């Protein structure tokens, strides 16, 4: 007999990377262990940015509180720690910690914790004294792959504006760059609120991607840009250190504007090197597949949850 009878994924249809990965854990429970899966909270809408393999039935938070049993499993992200599910619900509870800035205080009363990156793992261990295993996320390689040949790409930067700090930082970087190199500047295309299919097409059309996230638990867009053949510049986001290496990208710690400007200048000074770096970035991105994600989660769930 399996120890878990039903799985509930809290807000699995919110169109964010973290909740999308929580949905994927639910999918694995459904496919590999044969348990029914429910999404708690918001319904899936046509405006969602992601593709879902299954349309799991949706139940309310009230239903969760009234009907959940000891042999059920709740999958939840740390951003919902203010619900105090850890002490309010009798079921088993699993948290996939995919960021450090989406909660004020972590719900420390869950049964299982898994970190999305080495950076998150270190943070949770240091400040909450919780030891976690790292399971890296995946990117959709059916969408984010290769793109146009380098010589056919637009010699421009692509910037994804999805955080409030993006535009102030971008304007500051452009201002600093112009002061140092007034006659040399690539065009910059800023986009926001696009579905993954559109994002993949754009990443496959431009040569460069500029990531300006100060802190990310992992940072999927930059990795998707690498998989699409872009040379990635910007801040490492801390969580991105699991895939950013000196040979496959041009990233610096948050705030190192002068160093970043010199790296941006390489697009003018040494375009051949930038092309080779983009190729190595594409190779690095191949490690983050859905198959490996599924295998790692199946092994974890088998050992700790479905036992």
PDB file of C-alpha atoms in Angstrom:
ATOM      1  CA  UNK A   1       0.000   0.000   0.000  1.00  0.00           C
ATOM      2  CA  UNK A   2       1.223   3.473  -0.844  1.00  0.00           C
ATOM      3  CA  UNK A   3       1.558   5.837   2.066  1.00  0.00           C
ATOM      4  CA  UNK A   4       0.034   8.748   0.110  1.00  0.00           C
ATOM      5  CA  UNK A   5      -3.542   8.596  -1.229  1.00  0.00           C
ATOM      6  CA  UNK A   6      -3.977  12.065  -2.790  1.00  0.00           C
ATOM      7  CA  UNK A   7      -1.720  14.952  -3.762  1.00  0.00           C
ATOM      8  CA  UNK A   8      -2.645  18.634  -3.554  1.00  0.00           C
ATOM      9  CA  UNK A   9      -0.534  21.264  -5.327  1.00  0.00           C
ATOM     10  CA  UNK A  10      -1.122  24.697  -3.852  1.00  0.00           C
ATOM     11  CA  UNK A  11      -1.723  27.365  -6.545  1.00  0.00           C
ATOM     12  CA  UNK A  12      -0.184  25.144  -9.214  1.00  0.00           C
ATOM     13  CA  UNK A  13      -1.731  27.182 -12.024  1.00  0.00           C
ATOM     14  CA  UNK A  14      -0.338  30.592 -11.096  1.00  0.00           C
ATOM     15  CA  UNK A  15       1.836  31.530 -14.122  1.00  0.00           C
ATOM     16  CA  UNK A  16       5.155  31.755 -12.298  1.00  0.00           C
ATOM     17  CA  UNK A  17       8.229  29.586 -12.594  1.00  0.00           C
ATOM     18  CA  UNK A  18       8.052  28.428  -8.987  1.00  0.00           C
ATOM     19  CA  UNK A  19       4.422  27.327  -9.051  1.00  0.00           C
ATOM     20  CA  UNK A  20       4.968  25.715 -12.456  1.00  0.00           C
ATOM     21  CA  UNK A  21       7.703  23.538 -10.965  1.00  0.00           C
ATOM     22  CA  UNK A  22       5.412  22.630  -8.054  1.00  0.00           C
ATOM     23  CA  UNK A  23       2.843  21.530 -10.640  1.00  0.00           C
ATOM     24  CA  UNK A  24       5.516  19.359 -12.247  1.00  0.00           C
ATOM     25  CA  UNK A  25       6.138  17.548  -8.960  1.00  0.00           C
ATOM     26  CA  UNK A  26       2.410  16.840  -8.841  1.00  0.00           C
ATOM     27  CA  UNK A  27       2.586  15.524 -12.393  1.00  0.00           C
ATOM     28  CA  UNK A  28       5.373  13.138 -11.387  1.00  0.00           C
ATOM     29  CA  UNK A  29       3.268  11.885  -8.459  1.00  0.00           C
ATOM     30  CA  UNK A  30       0.430  11.226 -10.910  1.00  0.00           C
ATOM     31  CA  UNK A  31       2.546   9.530 -13.575  1.00  0.00           C
ATOM     32  CA  UNK A  32       4.958   7.532 -11.440  1.00  0.00           C
ATOM     33  CA  UNK A  33       2.886   6.689  -8.364  1.00  0.00           C
ATOM     34  CA  UNK A  34      -0.642   6.676  -9.781  1.00  0.00           C
ATOM     35  CA  UNK A  35      -2.198   8.959  -7.172  1.00  0.00           C
ATOM     36  CA  UNK A  36      -4.918  11.505  -7.978  1.00  0.00           C
ATOM     37  CA  UNK A  37      -3.678  15.109  -8.074  1.00  0.00           C
ATOM     38  CA  UNK A  38      -5.603  18.301  -7.335  1.00  0.00           C
ATOM     39  CA  UNK A  39      -4.576  21.920  -7.776  1.00  0.00           C
ATOM     40  CA  UNK A  40      -5.638  24.181  -4.908  1.00  0.00           C
ATOM     41  CA  UNK A  41      -6.664  27.769  -5.617  1.00  0.00           C
ATOM     42  CA  UNK A  42      -6.643  29.494  -8.991  1.00  0.00           C
ATOM     43  CA  UNK A  43      -7.976  27.930 -12.179  1.00  0.00           C
ATOM     44  CA  UNK A  44      -5.825  27.586 -15.265  1.00  0.00           C
ATOM     45  CA  UNK A  45      -6.548  30.319 -17.821  1.00  0.00           C
ATOM     46  CA  UNK A  46      -5.687  30.781 -21.486  1.00  0.00           C
ATOM     47  CA  UNK A  47      -3.355  33.632 -20.522  1.00  0.00           C
ATOM     48  CA  UNK A  48      -0.988  31.301 -18.695  1.00  0.00           C
ATOM     49  CA  UNK A  49       2.583  31.412 -19.953  1.00  0.00           C
ATOM     50  CA  UNK A  50       3.291  27.689 -19.551  1.00  0.00           C
ATOM     51  CA  UNK A  51       2.219  24.414 -21.102  1.00  0.00           C
ATOM     52  CA  UNK A  52       0.637  21.829 -18.787  1.00  0.00           C
ATOM     53  CA  UNK A  53       0.599  18.095 -19.508  1.00  0.00           C
ATOM     54  CA  UNK A  54      -2.621  17.492 -17.601  1.00  0.00           C
ATOM     55  CA  UNK A  55      -5.562  19.584 -16.451  1.00  0.00           C
ATOM     56  CA  UNK A  56      -5.852  18.469 -12.863  1.00  0.00           C
ATOM     57  CA  UNK A  57      -9.125  19.323 -11.099  1.00  0.00           C
ATOM     58  CA  UNK A  58      -9.114  22.502  -9.020  1.00  0.00           C
ATOM     59  CA  UNK A  59     -10.347  22.703  -5.424  1.00  0.00           C
ATOM     60  CA  UNK A  60     -10.610  25.621  -3.043  1.00  0.00           C
ATOM     61  CA  UNK A  61      -8.443  26.372  -0.034  1.00  0.00           C
ATOM     62  CA  UNK A  62     -11.545  25.839   2.088  1.00  0.00           C
ATOM     63  CA  UNK A  63     -11.872  22.336   0.661  1.00  0.00           C
ATOM     64  CA  UNK A  64      -8.232  21.665   1.485  1.00  0.00           C
ATOM     65  CA  UNK A  65      -8.720  22.641   5.107  1.00  0.00           C
ATOM     66  CA  UNK A  66     -11.938  20.618   5.502  1.00  0.00           C
ATOM     67  CA  UNK A  67     -11.151  17.477   3.534  1.00  0.00           C
ATOM     68  CA  UNK A  68      -7.395  16.852   3.713  1.00  0.00           C
ATOM     69  CA  UNK A  69      -6.396  13.656   5.546  1.00  0.00           C
ATOM     70  CA  UNK A  70      -3.303  12.256   7.227  1.00  0.00           C
ATOM     71  CA  UNK A  71      -2.384  10.186   4.173  1.00  0.00           C
ATOM     72  CA  UNK A  72      -2.577  13.092   1.707  1.00  0.00           C
ATOM     73  CA  UNK A  73       0.381  15.144   0.494  1.00  0.00           C
ATOM     74  CA  UNK A  74       0.497  18.924   0.039  1.00  0.00           C
ATOM     75  CA  UNK A  75       3.097  20.368  -2.340  1.00  0.00           C
ATOM     76  CA  UNK A  76       3.693  24.045  -1.686  1.00  0.00           C
ATOM     77  CA  UNK A  77       6.166  26.845  -2.328  1.00  0.00           C
ATOM     78  CA  UNK A  78       7.703  28.998   0.433  1.00  0.00           C
ATOM     79  CA  UNK A  79       5.886  32.090  -0.827  1.00  0.00           C
ATOM     80  CA  UNK A  80       2.741  30.693   0.806  1.00  0.00           C
ATOM     81  CA  UNK A  81       4.358  30.313   4.220  1.00  0.00           C
ATOM     82  CA  UNK A  82       1.971  32.891   5.677  1.00  0.00           C
ATOM     83  CA  UNK A  83      -0.820  30.284   5.454  1.00  0.00           C
ATOM     84  CA  UNK A  84       0.883  28.235   8.212  1.00  0.00           C
ATOM     85  CA  UNK A  85      -0.065  24.979   6.529  1.00  0.00           C
ATOM     86  CA  UNK A  86       2.718  23.295   8.491  1.00  0.00           C
ATOM     87  CA  UNK A  87       0.765  23.466  11.739  1.00  0.00           C
ATOM     88  CA  UNK A  88      -2.794  23.745  10.382  1.00  0.00           C
ATOM     89  CA  UNK A  89      -3.025  20.695   8.117  1.00  0.00           C
ATOM     90  CA  UNK A  90      -2.755  17.053   9.244  1.00  0.00           C
ATOM     91  CA  UNK A  91      -1.357  15.745   5.943  1.00  0.00           C
ATOM     92  CA  UNK A  92       2.230  15.278   4.853  1.00  0.00           C
ATOM     93  CA  UNK A  93       3.710  18.499   3.487  1.00  0.00           C
ATOM     94  CA  UNK A  94       6.514  19.015   0.955  1.00  0.00           C
ATOM     95  CA  UNK A  95       8.082  22.390   0.175  1.00  0.00           C
ATOM     96  CA  UNK A  96      10.142  23.030  -2.958  1.00  0.00           C
ATOM     97  CA  UNK A  97      12.108  26.131  -1.922  1.00  0.00           C
ATOM     98  CA  UNK A  98      12.689  28.062  -5.129  1.00  0.00           C
ATOM     99  CA  UNK A  99      13.498  31.519  -3.807  1.00  0.00           C
ATOM    100  CA  UNK A 100      14.554  33.322  -0.650  1.00  0.00           C
ATOM    101  CA  UNK A 101      12.761  36.654  -1.063  1.00  0.00           C
ATOM    102  CA  UNK A 102       9.136  35.590  -1.608  1.00  0.00           C
ATOM    103  CA  UNK A 103       8.428  35.051   2.092  1.00  0.00           C
ATOM    104  CA  UNK A 104       9.015  36.997   5.289  1.00  0.00           C
ATOM    105  CA  UNK A 105       9.365  33.955   7.531  1.00  0.00           C
ATOM    106  CA  UNK A 106       9.638  30.385   6.290  1.00  0.00           C
ATOM    107  CA  UNK A 107       7.036  27.870   7.456  1.00  0.00           C
ATOM    108  CA  UNK A 108       9.407  25.507   9.291  1.00  0.00           C
ATOM    109  CA  UNK A 109       6.742  22.898  10.154  1.00  0.00           C
ATOM    110  CA  UNK A 110       6.714  20.983   6.875  1.00  0.00           C
ATOM    111  CA  UNK A 111       7.794  17.339   6.672  1.00  0.00           C
ATOM    112  CA  UNK A 112      10.045  17.605   3.609  1.00  0.00           C
ATOM    113  CA  UNK A 113      12.142  20.425   2.141  1.00  0.00           C
ATOM    114  CA  UNK A 114      13.990  20.484  -1.184  1.00  0.00           C
ATOM    115  CA  UNK A 115      16.036  23.425  -2.513  1.00  0.00           C
ATOM    116  CA  UNK A 116      16.151  24.571  -6.113  1.00  0.00           C
ATOM    117  CA  UNK A 117      19.827  25.592  -6.049  1.00  0.00           C
ATOM    118  CA  UNK A 118      22.995  25.481  -3.997  1.00  0.00           C
ATOM    119  CA  UNK A 119      22.479  29.133  -3.102  1.00  0.00           C
ATOM    120  CA  UNK A 120      19.011  28.460  -1.669  1.00  0.00           C
ATOM    121  CA  UNK A 121      20.287  25.354   0.103  1.00  0.00           C
ATOM    122  CA  UNK A 122      23.022  27.362   1.816  1.00  0.00           C
ATOM    123  CA  UNK A 123      20.616  30.164   2.789  1.00  0.00           C
ATOM    124  CA  UNK A 124      18.032  27.805   4.312  1.00  0.00           C
ATOM    125  CA  UNK A 125      20.704  25.893   6.187  1.00  0.00           C
ATOM    126  CA  UNK A 126      22.375  29.037   7.512  1.00  0.00           C
ATOM    127  CA  UNK A 127      19.290  30.966   8.619  1.00  0.00           C
ATOM    128  CA  UNK A 128      16.732  28.230   9.380  1.00  0.00           C
ATOM    129  CA  UNK A 129      19.006  25.307  10.264  1.00  0.00           C
ATOM    130  CA  UNK A 130      17.114  23.060   7.839  1.00  0.00           C
ATOM    131  CA  UNK A 131      19.196  20.657   5.769  1.00  0.00           C
ATOM    132  CA  UNK A 132      17.844  20.234   2.263  1.00  0.00           C
ATOM    133  CA  UNK A 133      18.668  18.264  -0.834  1.00  0.00           C
ATOM    134  CA  UNK A 134      19.080  20.194  -4.105  1.00  0.00           C
ATOM    135  CA  UNK A 135      16.984  19.221  -7.119  1.00  0.00           C
ATOM    136  CA  UNK A 136      17.641  21.565 -10.025  1.00  0.00           C
ATOM    137  CA  UNK A 137      14.722  22.674 -12.222  1.00  0.00           C
ATOM    138  CA  UNK A 138      14.438  22.126 -15.960  1.00  0.00           C
ATOM    139  CA  UNK A 139      13.787  24.193 -19.050  1.00  0.00           C
ATOM    140  CA  UNK A 140      11.619  23.299 -22.027  1.00  0.00           C
ATOM    141  CA  UNK A 141      14.156  22.205 -24.620  1.00  0.00           C
ATOM    142  CA  UNK A 142      11.406  21.698 -27.188  1.00  0.00           C
ATOM    143  CA  UNK A 143      10.939  25.470 -27.158  1.00  0.00           C
ATOM    144  CA  UNK A 144      14.318  26.842 -26.126  1.00  0.00           C
ATOM    145  CA  UNK A 145      16.794  25.313 -28.543  1.00  0.00           C
ATOM    146  CA  UNK A 146      19.423  26.788 -30.841  1.00  0.00           C
ATOM    147  CA  UNK A 147      17.378  29.414 -32.692  1.00  0.00           C
ATOM    148  CA  UNK A 148      18.785  31.097 -35.788  1.00  0.00           C
ATOM    149  CA  UNK A 149      22.424  30.671 -36.826  1.00  0.00           C
ATOM    150  CA  UNK A 150      24.621  33.332 -35.210  1.00  0.00           C
ATOM    151  CA  UNK A 151      25.296  35.189 -38.462  1.00  0.00           C
ATOM    152  CA  UNK A 152      21.551  35.518 -39.116  1.00  0.00           C
ATOM    153  CA  UNK A 153      20.670  36.863 -35.669  1.00  0.00           C
ATOM    154  CA  UNK A 154      19.970  40.483 -34.887  1.00  0.00           C
ATOM    155  CA  UNK A 155      23.016  42.143 -33.341  1.00  0.00           C
ATOM    156  CA  UNK A 156      20.974  43.374 -30.379  1.00  0.00           C
ATOM    157  CA  UNK A 157      20.331  42.760 -26.694  1.00  0.00           C
ATOM    158  CA  UNK A 158      17.114  41.252 -25.391  1.00  0.00           C
ATOM    159  CA  UNK A 159      15.901  42.223 -21.903  1.00  0.00           C
ATOM    160  CA  UNK A 160      12.974  40.589 -20.135  1.00  0.00           C
ATOM    161  CA  UNK A 161      11.232  43.194 -17.989  1.00  0.00           C
ATOM    162  CA  UNK A 162       9.398  41.148 -15.374  1.00  0.00           C
ATOM    163  CA  UNK A 163      10.626  42.683 -12.117  1.00  0.00           C
ATOM    164  CA  UNK A 164      10.160  46.239 -10.838  1.00  0.00           C
ATOM    165  CA  UNK A 165      13.897  46.866 -10.611  1.00  0.00           C
ATOM    166  CA  UNK A 166      14.628  45.947 -14.242  1.00  0.00           C
ATOM    167  CA  UNK A 167      14.055  49.305 -15.935  1.00  0.00           C
ATOM    168  CA  UNK A 168      15.818  51.514 -13.323  1.00  0.00           C
ATOM    169  CA  UNK A 169      18.851  49.229 -13.490  1.00  0.00           C
ATOM    170  CA  UNK A 170      18.793  49.124 -17.279  1.00  0.00           C
ATOM    171  CA  UNK A 171      18.603  52.919 -17.544  1.00  0.00           C
ATOM    172  CA  UNK A 172      21.497  53.273 -15.110  1.00  0.00           C
ATOM    173  CA  UNK A 173      23.653  50.774 -17.016  1.00  0.00           C
ATOM    174  CA  UNK A 174      22.925  52.476 -20.344  1.00  0.00           C
ATOM    175  CA  UNK A 175      23.840  55.856 -18.852  1.00  0.00           C
ATOM    176  CA  UNK A 176      27.131  54.542 -17.448  1.00  0.00           C
ATOM    177  CA  UNK A 177      27.969  52.763 -20.702  1.00  0.00           C
ATOM    178  CA  UNK A 178      27.385  55.886 -22.802  1.00  0.00           C
ATOM    179  CA  UNK A 179      29.698  57.901 -20.586  1.00  0.00           C
ATOM    180  CA  UNK A 180      32.521  55.440 -21.159  1.00  0.00           C
ATOM    181  CA  UNK A 181      31.789  54.430 -24.766  1.00  0.00           C
ATOM    182  CA  UNK A 182      29.601  57.204 -26.250  1.00  0.00           C
ATOM    183  CA  UNK A 183      29.869  56.077 -29.861  1.00  0.00           C
ATOM    184  CA  UNK A 184      29.344  52.340 -29.382  1.00  0.00           C
ATOM    185  CA  UNK A 185      26.068  50.916 -28.204  1.00  0.00           C
ATOM    186  CA  UNK A 186      23.956  47.969 -29.279  1.00  0.00           C
ATOM    187  CA  UNK A 187      20.228  48.323 -29.607  1.00  0.00           C
ATOM    188  CA  UNK A 188      18.186  46.889 -26.737  1.00  0.00           C
ATOM    189  CA  UNK A 189      14.790  45.218 -27.117  1.00  0.00           C
ATOM    190  CA  UNK A 190      12.741  45.182 -23.898  1.00  0.00           C
ATOM    191  CA  UNK A 191       9.843  42.737 -23.637  1.00  0.00           C
ATOM    192  CA  UNK A 192       7.395  41.757 -20.892  1.00  0.00           C
ATOM    193  CA  UNK A 193       4.402  39.497 -20.271  1.00  0.00           C
ATOM    194  CA  UNK A 194       4.978  37.123 -23.169  1.00  0.00           C
ATOM    195  CA  UNK A 195       4.158  33.444 -23.391  1.00  0.00           C
ATOM    196  CA  UNK A 196       6.978  30.943 -23.515  1.00  0.00           C
ATOM    197  CA  UNK A 197       6.511  30.311 -27.235  1.00  0.00           C
ATOM    198  CA  UNK A 198       7.014  34.011 -27.990  1.00  0.00           C
ATOM    199  CA  UNK A 199       9.938  34.296 -25.576  1.00  0.00           C
ATOM    200  CA  UNK A 200      11.650  31.295 -27.185  1.00  0.00           C
ATOM    201  CA  UNK A 201      11.224  32.784 -30.664  1.00  0.00           C
ATOM    202  CA  UNK A 202      12.742  36.103 -29.560  1.00  0.00           C
ATOM    203  CA  UNK A 203      15.639  34.464 -27.715  1.00  0.00           C
ATOM    204  CA  UNK A 204      16.384  32.501 -30.871  1.00  0.00           C
ATOM    205  CA  UNK A 205      16.481  35.701 -32.935  1.00  0.00           C
ATOM    206  CA  UNK A 206      18.839  37.924 -30.888  1.00  0.00           C
ATOM    207  CA  UNK A 207      22.538  37.471 -30.162  1.00  0.00           C
ATOM    208  CA  UNK A 208      22.622  38.759 -26.606  1.00  0.00           C
ATOM    209  CA  UNK A 209      20.505  38.473 -23.488  1.00  0.00           C
ATOM    210  CA  UNK A 210      20.897  40.852 -20.537  1.00  0.00           C
ATOM    211  CA  UNK A 211      19.734  39.559 -17.152  1.00  0.00           C
ATOM    212  CA  UNK A 212      19.326  42.155 -14.409  1.00  0.00           C
ATOM    213  CA  UNK A 213      17.899  40.171 -11.490  1.00  0.00           C
ATOM    214  CA  UNK A 214      19.802  40.980  -8.279  1.00  0.00           C
ATOM    215  CA  UNK A 215      18.668  37.814  -6.503  1.00  0.00           C
ATOM    216  CA  UNK A 216      16.987  34.704  -7.874  1.00  0.00           C
ATOM    217  CA  UNK A 217      16.514  31.313  -6.327  1.00  0.00           C
ATOM    218  CA  UNK A 218      17.656  29.886  -9.647  1.00  0.00           C
ATOM    219  CA  UNK A 219      16.774  32.098 -12.602  1.00  0.00           C
ATOM    220  CA  UNK A 220      15.171  30.195 -15.472  1.00  0.00           C
ATOM    221  CA  UNK A 221      15.023  32.957 -18.153  1.00  0.00           C
ATOM    222  CA  UNK A 222      18.798  33.375 -18.332  1.00  0.00           C
ATOM    223  CA  UNK A 223      19.244  29.619 -18.713  1.00  0.00           C
ATOM    224  CA  UNK A 224      16.536  29.556 -21.385  1.00  0.00           C
ATOM    225  CA  UNK A 225      18.448  32.282 -23.219  1.00  0.00           C
ATOM    226  CA  UNK A 226      21.623  30.181 -23.064  1.00  0.00           C
ATOM    227  CA  UNK A 227      19.737  27.168 -24.448  1.00  0.00           C
ATOM    228  CA  UNK A 228      18.475  29.386 -27.271  1.00  0.00           C
ATOM    229  CA  UNK A 229      22.007  30.343 -28.293  1.00  0.00           C
ATOM    230  CA  UNK A 230      22.197  33.823 -26.758  1.00  0.00           C
ATOM    231  CA  UNK A 231      25.359  35.111 -25.142  1.00  0.00           C
ATOM    232  CA  UNK A 232      24.189  35.993 -21.630  1.00  0.00           C
ATOM    233  CA  UNK A 233      25.401  39.139 -19.846  1.00  0.00           C
ATOM    234  CA  UNK A 234      24.381  40.715 -16.544  1.00  0.00           C
ATOM    235  CA  UNK A 235      24.117  39.757 -12.874  1.00  0.00           C
ATOM    236  CA  UNK A 236      24.531  36.174 -11.727  1.00  0.00           C
ATOM    237  CA  UNK A 237      21.444  36.439  -9.496  1.00  0.00           C
ATOM    238  CA  UNK A 238      23.224  34.280  -6.899  1.00  0.00           C
ATOM    239  CA  UNK A 239      21.028  31.289  -7.723  1.00  0.00           C
ATOM    240  CA  UNK A 240      22.410  31.301 -11.256  1.00  0.00           C
ATOM    241  CA  UNK A 241      25.810  30.237  -9.992  1.00  0.00           C
ATOM    242  CA  UNK A 242      24.754  26.618 -10.506  1.00  0.00           C
ATOM    243  CA  UNK A 243      24.982  27.143 -14.277  1.00  0.00           C
ATOM    244  CA  UNK A 244      26.901  30.379 -14.887  1.00  0.00           C
ATOM    245  CA  UNK A 245      30.593  29.595 -15.388  1.00  0.00           C
ATOM    246  CA  UNK A 246      33.473  31.882 -16.454  1.00  0.00           C
ATOM    247  CA  UNK A 247      33.628  30.232 -19.875  1.00  0.00           C
ATOM    248  CA  UNK A 248      29.908  30.155 -20.761  1.00  0.00           C
ATOM    249  CA  UNK A 249      28.573  33.609 -19.850  1.00  0.00           C
ATOM    250  CA  UNK A 250      29.488  37.183 -18.948  1.00  0.00           C
ATOM    251  CA  UNK A 251      27.978  37.738 -15.518  1.00  0.00           C
ATOM    252  CA  UNK A 252      29.048  39.620 -12.409  1.00  0.00           C
ATOM    253  CA  UNK A 253      27.762  39.898  -8.830  1.00  0.00           C
ATOM    254  CA  UNK A 254      24.908  42.334  -8.374  1.00  0.00           C
ATOM    255  CA  UNK A 255      26.134  45.922  -8.237  1.00  0.00           C
ATOM    256  CA  UNK A 256      29.382  45.447 -10.188  1.00  0.00           C
ATOM    257  CA  UNK A 257      28.366  47.949 -12.867  1.00  0.00           C
ATOM    258  CA  UNK A 258      31.865  48.934 -14.016  1.00  0.00           C
ATOM    259  CA  UNK A 259      32.860  45.317 -14.531  1.00  0.00           C
ATOM    260  CA  UNK A 260      29.630  44.633 -16.401  1.00  0.00           C
ATOM    261  CA  UNK A 261      30.190  47.569 -18.758  1.00  0.00           C
ATOM    262  CA  UNK A 262      33.572  46.178 -19.755  1.00  0.00           C
ATOM    263  CA  UNK A 263      31.975  42.820 -20.461  1.00  0.00           C
ATOM    264  CA  UNK A 264      29.256  44.458 -22.568  1.00  0.00           C
ATOM    265  CA  UNK A 265      31.983  46.193 -24.559  1.00  0.00           C
ATOM    266  CA  UNK A 266      33.265  42.763 -25.630  1.00  0.00           C
ATOM    267  CA  UNK A 267      30.391  42.618 -28.129  1.00  0.00           C
ATOM    268  CA  UNK A 268      32.252  45.365 -29.991  1.00  0.00           C
ATOM    269  CA  UNK A 269      35.821  44.479 -29.069  1.00  0.00           C
ATOM    270  CA  UNK A 270      35.826  40.708 -29.559  1.00  0.00           C
ATOM    271  CA  UNK A 271      32.614  39.413 -31.189  1.00  0.00           C
ATOM    272  CA  UNK A 272      34.242  36.077 -32.070  1.00  0.00           C
ATOM    273  CA  UNK A 273      34.894  35.326 -28.412  1.00  0.00           C
ATOM    274  CA  UNK A 274      31.307  36.232 -27.576  1.00  0.00           C
ATOM    275  CA  UNK A 275      30.072  33.786 -30.217  1.00  0.00           C
ATOM    276  CA  UNK A 276      32.183  30.962 -28.757  1.00  0.00           C
ATOM    277  CA  UNK A 277      30.944  31.787 -25.259  1.00  0.00           C
ATOM    278  CA  UNK A 278      27.350  31.550 -26.471  1.00  0.00           C
ATOM    279  CA  UNK A 279      28.065  28.073 -27.858  1.00  0.00           C
ATOM    280  CA  UNK A 280      29.439  26.933 -24.498  1.00  0.00           C
ATOM    281  CA  UNK A 281      26.427  28.415 -22.752  1.00  0.00           C
ATOM    282  CA  UNK A 282      24.156  26.386 -25.002  1.00  0.00           C
ATOM    283  CA  UNK A 283      26.067  23.251 -24.070  1.00  0.00           C
ATOM    284  CA  UNK A 284      25.721  24.008 -20.350  1.00  0.00           C
ATOM    285  CA  UNK A 285      21.960  24.447 -20.690  1.00  0.00           C
ATOM    286  CA  UNK A 286      21.600  20.908 -22.044  1.00  0.00           C
ATOM    287  CA  UNK A 287      22.126  19.566 -18.500  1.00  0.00           C
ATOM    288  CA  UNK A 288      18.774  20.912 -17.301  1.00  0.00           C
ATOM    289  CA  UNK A 289      16.308  18.522 -18.883  1.00  0.00           C
ATOM    290  CA  UNK A 290      12.835  17.408 -17.892  1.00  0.00           C
ATOM    291  CA  UNK A 291      14.021  13.794 -17.909  1.00  0.00           C
ATOM    292  CA  UNK A 292      16.718  14.456 -15.301  1.00  0.00           C
ATOM    293  CA  UNK A 293      14.287  16.539 -13.216  1.00  0.00           C
ATOM    294  CA  UNK A 294      11.773  13.673 -13.284  1.00  0.00           C
ATOM    295  CA  UNK A 295      14.408  11.095 -12.347  1.00  0.00           C
ATOM    296  CA  UNK A 296      15.688  13.139  -9.414  1.00  0.00           C
ATOM    297  CA  UNK A 297      12.207  13.774  -8.070  1.00  0.00           C
ATOM    298  CA  UNK A 298      11.132  10.152  -8.546  1.00  0.00           C
ATOM    299  CA  UNK A 299      14.159   9.020  -6.545  1.00  0.00           C
ATOM    300  CA  UNK A 300      13.483  11.559  -3.785  1.00  0.00           C
ATOM    301  CA  UNK A 301       9.771  10.799  -3.551  1.00  0.00           C
ATOM    302  CA  UNK A 302      10.425   7.060  -3.555  1.00  0.00           C
ATOM    303  CA  UNK A 303      12.945   7.296  -0.746  1.00  0.00           C
ATOM    304  CA  UNK A 304      11.245   9.814   1.531  1.00  0.00           C
ATOM    305  CA  UNK A 305       7.533  10.200   0.716  1.00  0.00           C
ATOM    306  CA  UNK A 306       6.044   7.170  -1.050  1.00  0.00           C
ATOM    307  CA  UNK A 307       7.575   4.538   1.197  1.00  0.00           C
TER     308      UNK A 307
END
